[in-house]
CSV table of C-alpha atoms in Angstrom, one decimal:
chain,number,residue,atom,x,y,z
A,1,THR,CA,268.5,-277.7,119.9
A,2,PHE,CA,265.7,-276.0,121.7
A,3,ALA,CA,266.5,-274.1,124.9
A,4,GLN,CA,263.8,-274.1,127.5
A,5,PRO,CA,262.5,-270.5,128.0
A,6,ASP,CA,264.2,-268.6,130.8
A,7,LEU,CA,261.3,-267.3,132.8
A,8,ASP,CA,263.6,-264.7,134.3
A,9,LYS,CA,263.7,-262.9,130.9
A,10,ILE,CA,260.0,-262.7,130.4
A,11,LYS,CA,256.8,-262.0,132.4
A,12,LEU,CA,253.8,-264.4,132.1
A,13,GLU,CA,251.6,-261.6,130.9
A,14,ASP,CA,250.8,-259.6,127.7
A,15,ARG,CA,254.0,-257.6,127.2
A,16,ILE,CA,256.3,-256.3,124.4
A,17,TYR,CA,260.0,-256.6,124.9
A,18,ALA,CA,261.5,-255.5,121.6
A,19,SER,CA,261.5,-251.9,120.4
A,20,GLY,CA,259.6,-251.2,117.2
A,21,ILE,CA,256.9,-253.8,117.9
A,22,LYS,CA,253.4,-252.3,117.9
A,23,SER,CA,249.7,-253.1,117.4
A,24,VAL,CA,249.8,-256.6,118.9
A,25,SER,CA,246.5,-258.4,118.7
A,26,MET,CA,245.6,-262.0,119.5
A,27,HIS,CA,242.0,-263.3,119.2
A,28,VAL,CA,239.8,-265.9,117.6
A,29,THR,CA,240.5,-265.7,113.8
A,30,ASN,CA,238.2,-263.2,112.1
A,31,LEU,CA,236.6,-262.2,115.5
A,32,ASP,CA,238.6,-259.0,116.3
A,33,LEU,CA,237.0,-258.3,119.7
A,34,SER,CA,237.1,-261.9,121.1
A,35,ASP,CA,239.2,-263.3,123.9
A,36,PRO,CA,242.0,-265.6,122.7
A,37,VAL,CA,240.3,-268.9,123.7
A,38,MET,CA,240.4,-272.2,121.8
A,39,SER,CA,239.3,-275.6,122.8
A,40,LEU,CA,241.4,-278.8,122.8
A,41,ASN,CA,239.9,-279.9,119.5
A,42,SER,CA,239.9,-276.5,117.7
A,43,GLU,CA,241.0,-276.7,114.1
A,44,ASN,CA,244.5,-275.4,113.1
A,45,GLY,CA,244.6,-271.7,112.8
A,46,PHE,CA,241.7,-271.1,115.2
A,47,LEU,CA,243.5,-268.2,116.9
A,48,SER,CA,245.4,-265.5,115.2
A,49,LEU,CA,248.3,-263.3,116.4
A,50,THR,CA,249.3,-260.2,114.4
A,51,PHE,CA,251.8,-257.5,115.2
A,52,ASP,CA,253.8,-254.9,113.3
A,53,ASP,CA,257.5,-254.4,113.3
A,54,LEU,CA,258.3,-250.7,112.5
A,55,GLU,CA,262.0,-251.3,112.6
A,56,GLU,CA,261.7,-253.8,109.7
A,57,GLU,CA,264.7,-255.6,111.0
A,58,SER,CA,265.6,-258.9,109.6
A,59,ARG,CA,264.4,-261.3,112.4
A,60,TYR,CA,264.2,-265.0,112.5
A,61,LEU,CA,261.0,-265.3,114.6
A,62,LYS,CA,260.0,-268.4,116.5
A,63,TYR,CA,257.6,-269.1,119.3
A,64,THR,CA,256.7,-271.6,121.9
A,65,ILE,CA,254.0,-272.0,124.5
A,66,ILE,CA,254.2,-272.1,128.3
A,67,HIS,CA,251.4,-273.7,130.5
A,68,CYS,CA,250.4,-271.7,133.6
A,69,THR,CA,248.3,-272.1,136.7
A,70,HIS,CA,244.9,-270.5,137.1
A,71,ASP,CA,246.6,-267.4,138.5
A,72,TRP,CA,249.3,-267.2,135.8
A,73,LYS,CA,252.3,-268.8,137.5
A,74,PRO,CA,254.4,-271.5,135.8
A,75,SER,CA,252.8,-275.0,135.9
A,76,ASP,CA,254.6,-277.9,137.4
A,77,MET,CA,254.8,-279.7,134.0
A,78,ASN,CA,257.5,-280.0,131.4
A,79,GLN,CA,256.6,-278.7,127.9
A,80,ILE,CA,256.7,-282.3,126.5
A,81,GLU,CA,253.7,-283.0,128.8
A,82,TYR,CA,251.4,-280.4,127.1
A,83,ILE,CA,252.8,-279.9,123.6
A,84,ASP,CA,252.1,-282.2,120.7
A,85,GLY,CA,254.8,-281.8,118.0
A,86,PHE,CA,257.9,-279.6,118.2
A,87,MET,CA,258.7,-277.5,121.2
A,88,GLU,CA,259.1,-274.5,119.0
A,89,ASP,CA,257.9,-273.4,115.6
A,90,ASN,CA,258.7,-270.6,113.1
A,91,ILE,CA,256.6,-267.5,112.3
A,92,GLU,CA,256.9,-267.4,108.5
A,93,THR,CA,254.0,-265.3,107.4
A,94,TYR,CA,254.6,-261.6,107.0
A,95,ASN,CA,253.6,-258.7,104.7
A,96,TYR,CA,255.0,-255.3,104.0
A,97,SER,CA,252.8,-252.3,104.6
A,98,PHE,CA,251.2,-250.9,101.4
A,99,ASN,CA,251.6,-247.2,100.4
A,100,THR,CA,252.2,-246.0,104.0
A,101,VAL,CA,254.4,-243.1,105.2
A,102,VAL,CA,255.6,-245.3,108.1
A,103,HIS,CA,256.8,-248.5,106.7
A,104,TYR,CA,256.3,-251.7,108.7
A,105,MET,CA,256.2,-255.5,108.4
A,106,GLN,CA,253.1,-257.2,109.8
A,107,TYR,CA,253.7,-260.7,111.1
A,108,GLN,CA,250.9,-263.2,111.4
A,109,LEU,CA,250.6,-266.5,113.2
A,110,TYR,CA,247.6,-268.7,112.9
A,111,PHE,CA,247.6,-271.2,115.8
A,112,PRO,CA,247.6,-274.1,116.6
A,113,THR,CA,249.6,-275.5,113.7
A,114,GLU,CA,250.5,-279.0,112.4
A,115,ASN,CA,253.9,-278.6,114.1
A,116,LEU,CA,252.8,-277.3,117.6
A,117,ARG,CA,249.6,-277.8,119.4
A,118,PRO,CA,248.6,-277.8,123.1
A,119,THR,CA,247.3,-281.1,124.5
A,120,ARG,CA,246.0,-279.9,127.9
A,121,SER,CA,243.5,-277.2,128.8
A,122,GLY,CA,244.3,-274.2,131.0
A,123,ASN,CA,246.1,-270.9,130.8
A,124,TYR,CA,249.0,-270.5,128.4
A,125,ILE,CA,251.6,-267.9,127.3
A,126,LEU,CA,252.5,-267.7,123.7
A,127,PHE,CA,256.1,-266.5,123.7
A,128,VAL,CA,257.6,-265.0,120.5
A,129,TYR,CA,261.4,-264.5,120.3
A,130,ASP,CA,264.1,-263.8,117.7
A,131,ASP,CA,266.0,-267.0,117.0
A,132,THR,CA,266.6,-267.9,120.6
A,133,PRO,CA,264.5,-267.4,123.8
A,134,ASP,CA,267.2,-265.1,125.0
A,135,ASN,CA,265.9,-262.4,122.6
A,136,PRO,CA,262.2,-262.0,123.6
A,137,ILE,CA,259.9,-260.1,121.3
A,138,LEU,CA,256.5,-260.4,123.0
A,139,THR,CA,254.3,-262.6,125.2
A,140,ARG,CA,250.6,-263.0,125.0
A,141,ARG,CA,248.1,-264.8,127.2
A,142,PHE,CA,245.6,-267.3,125.7
A,143,MET,CA,243.4,-270.0,127.1
A,144,VAL,CA,242.5,-273.6,126.1
A,145,VAL,CA,239.2,-274.8,127.3
A,146,GLU,CA,238.1,-278.5,127.7
A,147,ASP,CA,235.9,-279.8,124.9
A,148,GLU,CA,233.3,-280.6,127.4
A,149,THR,CA,232.5,-277.5,129.5
A,150,VAL,CA,230.5,-276.6,132.6
A,151,GLY,CA,227.7,-274.0,132.3
A,152,VAL,CA,228.6,-270.6,133.7
A,153,ASN,CA,225.6,-268.2,134.2
A,154,GLY,CA,226.5,-264.8,135.5
A,155,GLU,CA,224.8,-261.4,136.1
A,156,VAL,CA,226.1,-257.9,136.9
A,157,HIS,CA,224.4,-255.7,139.4
A,158,ALA,CA,225.2,-252.8,141.8
A,159,SER,CA,227.5,-253.7,144.6
A,160,SER,CA,226.0,-255.3,147.7
A,161,VAL,CA,228.4,-253.2,149.8
A,162,ILE,CA,226.3,-250.2,150.7
A,163,ASP,CA,229.1,-247.6,150.4
A,164,ASN,CA,229.8,-248.8,146.8
A,165,ARG,CA,226.3,-249.1,145.7
A,166,PHE,CA,226.4,-246.3,143.1
A,167,THR,CA,230.0,-246.7,142.0
A,168,HIS,CA,230.8,-250.4,141.8
A,169,GLN,CA,229.6,-253.5,140.0
A,170,GLU,CA,229.2,-257.0,141.4
A,171,VAL,CA,229.6,-260.1,139.2
A,172,ASP,CA,227.7,-263.1,140.6
A,173,PHE,CA,227.6,-266.4,138.8
A,174,LYS,CA,226.6,-270.1,139.1
A,175,VAL,CA,228.5,-273.0,137.8
A,176,LYS,CA,226.6,-276.1,136.6
A,177,THR,CA,229.1,-278.9,136.9
A,178,GLY,CA,227.5,-281.3,134.4
A,179,SER,CA,229.5,-284.5,133.9
A,180,TYR,CA,232.4,-283.3,136.1
A,181,ILE,CA,232.6,-285.2,139.4
A,182,ILE,CA,234.0,-282.6,141.9
A,183,ARG,CA,234.6,-284.1,145.3
A,184,ASN,CA,236.3,-281.2,147.1
A,185,PRO,CA,235.3,-278.0,145.3
A,186,ILE,CA,236.6,-275.6,147.9
A,187,MET,CA,240.2,-276.9,147.1
A,188,SER,CA,239.8,-277.9,143.5
A,189,VAL,CA,237.7,-275.2,141.8
A,190,HIS,CA,238.9,-271.6,141.3
A,191,ALA,CA,237.4,-268.8,139.2
A,192,THR,CA,238.8,-265.7,137.6
A,193,ILE,CA,236.9,-262.6,136.6
A,194,LYS,CA,238.3,-260.2,134.0
A,195,GLN,CA,236.9,-256.7,133.3
A,196,ASN,CA,237.1,-255.6,129.6
A,197,GLY,CA,240.6,-256.2,128.3
A,198,ARG,CA,242.3,-255.7,131.6
A,199,TRP,CA,244.3,-258.3,133.5
A,200,ASP,CA,245.9,-255.9,136.0
A,201,ASN,CA,242.6,-255.7,138.0
A,202,ALA,CA,241.3,-259.2,137.4
A,203,ILE,CA,240.0,-261.1,140.4
A,204,TYR,CA,241.8,-264.4,140.9
A,205,GLY,CA,241.3,-267.5,143.0
A,206,LEU,CA,237.6,-267.1,143.8
A,207,THR,CA,236.2,-270.2,145.5
A,208,TYR,CA,232.5,-271.0,145.7
A,209,ARG,CA,230.3,-269.7,148.5
A,210,SER,CA,227.6,-272.4,148.6
A,211,GLY,CA,226.2,-275.1,146.4
A,212,PHE,CA,224.4,-278.5,146.1
A,213,PRO,CA,225.2,-281.5,143.8
A,214,GLY,CA,225.7,-280.3,140.3
A,215,GLU,CA,225.8,-276.5,141.1
A,216,LEU,CA,228.3,-274.2,142.7
A,217,ASP,CA,227.2,-270.7,143.6
A,218,PHE,CA,229.6,-267.7,143.5
A,219,ASP,CA,227.3,-265.1,144.9
A,220,PHE,CA,229.1,-262.9,147.4
A,221,ASP,CA,228.0,-259.7,149.3
A,222,ASP,CA,231.3,-258.8,151.0
A,223,GLY,CA,232.8,-257.1,147.9
A,224,ARG,CA,235.3,-259.8,146.9
A,225,ASN,CA,233.7,-260.0,143.4
A,226,THR,CA,233.2,-256.3,142.8
A,227,PHE,CA,234.9,-253.9,140.4
A,228,PRO,CA,234.8,-250.1,140.2
A,229,GLY,CA,232.3,-249.3,137.5
A,230,GLY,CA,234.3,-246.6,135.8
A,231,ALA,CA,232.8,-244.7,132.9
A,232,GLU,CA,232.1,-245.5,129.3
A,233,PHE,CA,235.3,-245.3,127.3
A,234,ARG,CA,236.0,-242.2,125.2
A,235,THR,CA,236.2,-242.8,121.4
A,236,PHE,CA,237.7,-241.4,118.3
A,237,ASP,CA,237.8,-242.5,114.6
A,238,LEU,CA,241.2,-242.5,112.9
A,239,SER,CA,240.1,-244.7,109.9
A,240,THR,CA,240.5,-241.8,107.4
A,241,LEU,CA,243.2,-239.2,107.0
A,242,ARG,CA,241.2,-237.3,104.3
A,243,SER,CA,238.8,-235.6,106.6
A,244,ASN,CA,238.0,-235.2,110.3
A,245,ALA,CA,236.0,-238.2,111.5
A,246,ASP,CA,234.5,-238.7,114.9
A,247,ARG,CA,236.2,-236.5,117.6
A,248,ILE,CA,239.1,-235.6,115.3
A,249,VAL,CA,239.6,-231.8,115.1
A,250,GLY,CA,242.7,-231.6,113.0
A,251,LEU,CA,244.8,-233.6,110.6
A,252,SER,CA,248.1,-232.5,109.1
A,253,PHE,CA,251.4,-233.7,107.7
A,254,GLU,CA,254.4,-232.3,109.7
A,255,ARG,CA,257.9,-233.4,110.4
A,256,HIS,CA,257.5,-236.2,107.8
A,257,GLN,CA,254.6,-237.7,109.8
A,258,ASN,CA,250.9,-237.8,109.8
A,259,GLN,CA,249.5,-235.9,112.8
A,260,ALA,CA,246.0,-236.2,114.2
A,261,TYR,CA,244.5,-234.0,117.0
A,262,ILE,CA,241.7,-235.3,119.1
A,263,LEU,CA,239.0,-233.0,120.5
A,264,GLN,CA,240.0,-231.7,123.9
A,265,ASP,CA,238.8,-233.9,126.8
A,266,ASP,CA,237.6,-232.8,130.2
A,267,ALA,CA,238.3,-234.6,133.5
A,268,ARG,CA,234.9,-235.8,134.8
A,269,PRO,CA,235.3,-237.6,138.1
A,270,PHE,CA,232.0,-236.2,139.6
A,271,GLY,CA,230.0,-236.0,136.4
A,272,ALA,CA,226.7,-237.9,135.8
A,273,TYR,CA,226.8,-241.2,134.0
A,274,GLU,CA,226.8,-240.7,130.2
A,275,THR,CA,225.7,-243.6,128.0
A,276,ARG,CA,227.7,-244.3,124.9
A,277,ASN,CA,228.3,-247.3,122.6
A,278,THR,CA,231.9,-248.4,122.9
A,279,LEU,CA,234.3,-251.3,122.2
A,280,ASN,CA,235.0,-251.5,126.0
A,281,GLY,CA,238.5,-250.1,125.5
A,282,ALA,CA,239.4,-252.1,122.4
A,283,CYS,CA,240.4,-250.9,119.0
A,284,ILE,CA,239.9,-252.1,115.4
A,285,TYR,CA,242.6,-251.3,112.9
A,286,HIS,CA,240.9,-250.0,109.7
A,287,ASN,CA,241.6,-247.7,106.8
A,288,ILE,CA,238.7,-246.6,104.7
A,289,ASP,CA,240.8,-244.5,102.3
A,290,LEU,CA,242.4,-247.5,100.7
A,291,LYS,CA,240.8,-250.9,100.3
A,292,ASN,CA,244.2,-252.7,100.2
A,293,GLU,CA,245.3,-254.9,103.1
A,294,PHE,CA,248.2,-253.6,105.2
A,295,SER,CA,247.4,-250.0,104.1
A,296,GLU,CA,246.8,-248.6,107.7
A,297,ASP,CA,249.3,-245.9,108.4
A,298,TYR,CA,250.8,-244.9,111.7
A,299,VAL,CA,249.7,-241.5,112.9
A,300,ASN,CA,251.2,-239.4,115.7
A,301,THR,CA,248.0,-238.8,117.7
A,302,HIS,CA,247.7,-235.8,120.1
A,303,PHE,CA,245.6,-236.0,123.3
A,304,THR,CA,244.7,-233.0,125.5
A,305,LEU,CA,243.0,-233.1,128.8
A,306,LYS,CA,241.5,-230.1,130.7
A,307,SER,CA,241.2,-230.5,134.4
A,308,ASP,CA,240.0,-227.9,137.0
A,309,PHE,CA,241.9,-229.8,139.8
A,310,PRO,CA,245.7,-230.6,140.0
A,311,PHE,CA,247.1,-234.1,139.6
A,312,THR,CA,249.0,-234.5,142.8
A,313,GLY,CA,250.9,-237.5,144.0
A,314,GLY,CA,250.9,-239.4,140.8
A,315,ASP,CA,250.8,-239.3,137.0
A,316,VAL,CA,248.0,-239.5,134.4
A,317,TYR,CA,248.2,-241.7,131.3
A,318,VAL,CA,246.1,-242.6,128.2
A,319,PHE,CA,245.0,-246.2,128.6
A,320,GLY,CA,243.3,-249.0,126.7
A,321,GLN,CA,244.1,-251.5,124.0
A,322,LEU,CA,245.9,-248.6,122.2
A,323,THR,CA,248.6,-248.8,125.0
A,324,ASP,CA,248.4,-252.6,125.1
A,325,TRP,CA,246.4,-252.3,128.3
A,326,ARG,CA,249.6,-251.2,130.1
A,327,ILE,CA,251.0,-248.1,131.6
A,328,ASN,CA,253.1,-246.7,128.8
A,329,GLU,CA,255.6,-243.9,129.4
A,330,GLU,CA,254.9,-242.4,126.0
A,331,ALA,CA,251.2,-242.1,126.9
A,332,LYS,CA,252.0,-240.1,130.1
A,333,LEU,CA,250.4,-236.6,130.1
A,334,HIS,CA,252.5,-233.5,130.8
A,335,PHE,CA,251.2,-230.1,131.8
A,336,ASN,CA,251.3,-227.3,129.2
A,337,PRO,CA,251.3,-224.0,131.2
A,338,GLN,CA,250.8,-221.9,128.1
A,339,TYR,CA,247.4,-223.5,127.3
A,340,ASN,CA,246.6,-224.7,130.8
A,341,PHE,CA,245.9,-228.3,129.8
A,342,TRP,CA,247.6,-231.7,130.0
A,343,GLU,CA,248.9,-233.3,126.8
A,344,THR,CA,250.7,-236.2,125.2
A,345,ASP,CA,251.2,-237.6,121.7
A,346,PHE,CA,252.2,-241.0,120.4
A,347,PHE,CA,252.1,-243.3,117.3
A,348,ILE,CA,249.1,-245.4,116.7
A,349,LYS,CA,247.8,-247.3,113.7
A,350,GLN,CA,244.7,-246.1,111.8
A,351,GLY,CA,241.5,-247.5,113.1
A,352,LEU,CA,238.5,-247.1,115.5
A,353,TYR,CA,239.7,-246.4,119.1
A,354,ASN,CA,238.5,-246.4,122.7
A,355,TYR,CA,240.6,-244.9,125.5
A,356,GLN,CA,240.4,-243.5,129.0
A,357,TYR,CA,242.6,-241.5,131.3
A,358,VAL,CA,244.0,-243.3,134.3
A,359,PHE,CA,245.9,-242.2,137.4
A,360,VAL,CA,248.9,-244.0,138.9
A,361,PRO,CA,250.1,-242.9,142.3
A,362,HIS,CA,253.8,-242.4,142.6
A,363,GLY,CA,255.5,-245.6,143.8
A,364,SER,CA,252.5,-247.7,143.0
A,365,LYS,CA,251.4,-249.9,140.1
A,366,ALA,CA,247.7,-249.6,140.9
A,367,ILE,CA,245.8,-248.2,137.9
A,368,ASP,CA,242.9,-245.9,139.0
A,369,ALA,CA,240.4,-245.1,136.2
A,370,SER,CA,238.1,-243.3,138.6
A,371,TYR,CA,240.4,-240.3,139.4
A,372,ILE,CA,239.7,-238.7,136.0
A,373,GLU,CA,236.7,-240.7,134.6
A,374,GLY,CA,234.6,-241.2,137.8
A,375,ASN,CA,232.8,-244.4,138.8
A,376,HIS,CA,229.2,-245.4,137.8
A,377,TYR,CA,227.4,-248.6,138.5
A,378,GLU,CA,225.6,-248.3,135.2
A,379,THR,CA,228.7,-248.6,133.0
A,380,GLN,CA,228.3,-251.3,130.3
A,381,ASN,CA,231.6,-253.1,131.2
A,382,LYS,CA,232.2,-256.5,129.7
A,383,TYR,CA,233.2,-259.4,132.0
A,384,ALA,CA,234.7,-262.8,131.3
A,385,ILE,CA,234.5,-265.5,133.9
A,386,PHE,CA,237.0,-268.4,133.7
A,387,VAL,CA,236.4,-271.6,135.8
A,388,TYR,CA,239.4,-273.9,136.6
A,389,PHE,CA,239.4,-277.4,138.1
A,390,LYS,CA,242.4,-279.2,139.6
A,391,ASP,CA,241.4,-282.8,140.4
A,392,ASP,CA,243.0,-284.8,143.2
A,393,GLY,CA,246.3,-286.1,142.0
A,394,SER,CA,246.4,-283.8,139.0
A,395,SER,CA,249.4,-281.6,138.3
A,396,TYR,CA,247.6,-278.7,136.5
A,397,ASP,CA,244.6,-276.4,136.5
A,398,ARG,CA,242.1,-277.4,133.7
A,399,LEU,CA,239.9,-274.7,132.2
A,400,ILE,CA,236.5,-276.3,132.3
A,401,GLY,CA,234.1,-273.3,131.6
A,402,ILE,CA,233.9,-269.7,130.4
A,403,GLY,CA,231.0,-267.3,130.9
A,404,HIS,CA,230.5,-263.8,129.4
A,405,VAL,CA,228.3,-261.1,130.9
A,406,LYS,CA,227.9,-257.4,130.2
A,407,GLY,CA,227.0,-254.4,132.4
A,408,ILE,CA,223.7,-254.0,134.3
A,409,GLN,CA,220.9,-255.1,132.0
């Protein structure tokens, strides 16, 4: 019998609960850098979830899905109201790593399946567990959009708030409602804006400012739709262990592990804007030394940061998809008095990487990317806009449109 998931044991966000689980990725199948969004009529296997288990334990992995509100709280529906098929399904596809120093199993789930498919649009959590929901492995957010969508046209420009003009970006957009009859948009339509891969600083619950029949305008000048611009992400290339690729200054094999050393970074909070082509904080797992699948090895990767000012009242971390877009204790920098720099090292899988250094004040969860990196309105951040509609008498938020817009053009 299937036990309903205990929401006290998990968080409705992207998170890993079990040790040994790394390199979690969920996106449209064969589109590594896409948001995990499917439509109600998407074919089976439209989304793919992959993750590695470095402990290679024998697990009996299953998953279910949980419908959420526009701001990622549990919906008022039972699972039977939004799942077609079984309430849980097995994850049966896995492969062993090939010719790697660090052995792992890679699990793959192509979703939806014949056995389990969402029947309503909106926000969802995909919850993976070992045998029963009492043993959580990971949770991932994904979205299901209505087959018929509204038009979302957005643009990014410097903040309308004068004090933030050169540091922040404003995301304004219009929603063309098409065939949707929206009688009370101030109550029934909410929008979310997400910057790059980050949910921690997403803007939720935006309601329209003005409009006329068929169009809702989300153009604000009071700062409610602005983000710090940050800086372009730093990059390095770990797709080969045979020679030093981009920004790798040393490779070695010590303590039975591959080691990689990244070129020393400098703190640059007041530097000029530097243009750079990036993956907006994402990473792509890749090994050019071996053409075989599942041949990417895990490498203990060393970061060093030079700063001419002290880090007081908080801690600095490496941050990006390489830390699952979370504050990760193993990615916390420590001061090395012998060399007068900050350093950390942790295991990541071979590939192309983006990262940045972020500051977290003591006693806070707020992630500040400007403390080390600075803020520039020109940064080519990537924004996703999600538009939700909860009709009169409806019990859930439907996802009726998605827009994508990139930095100031």
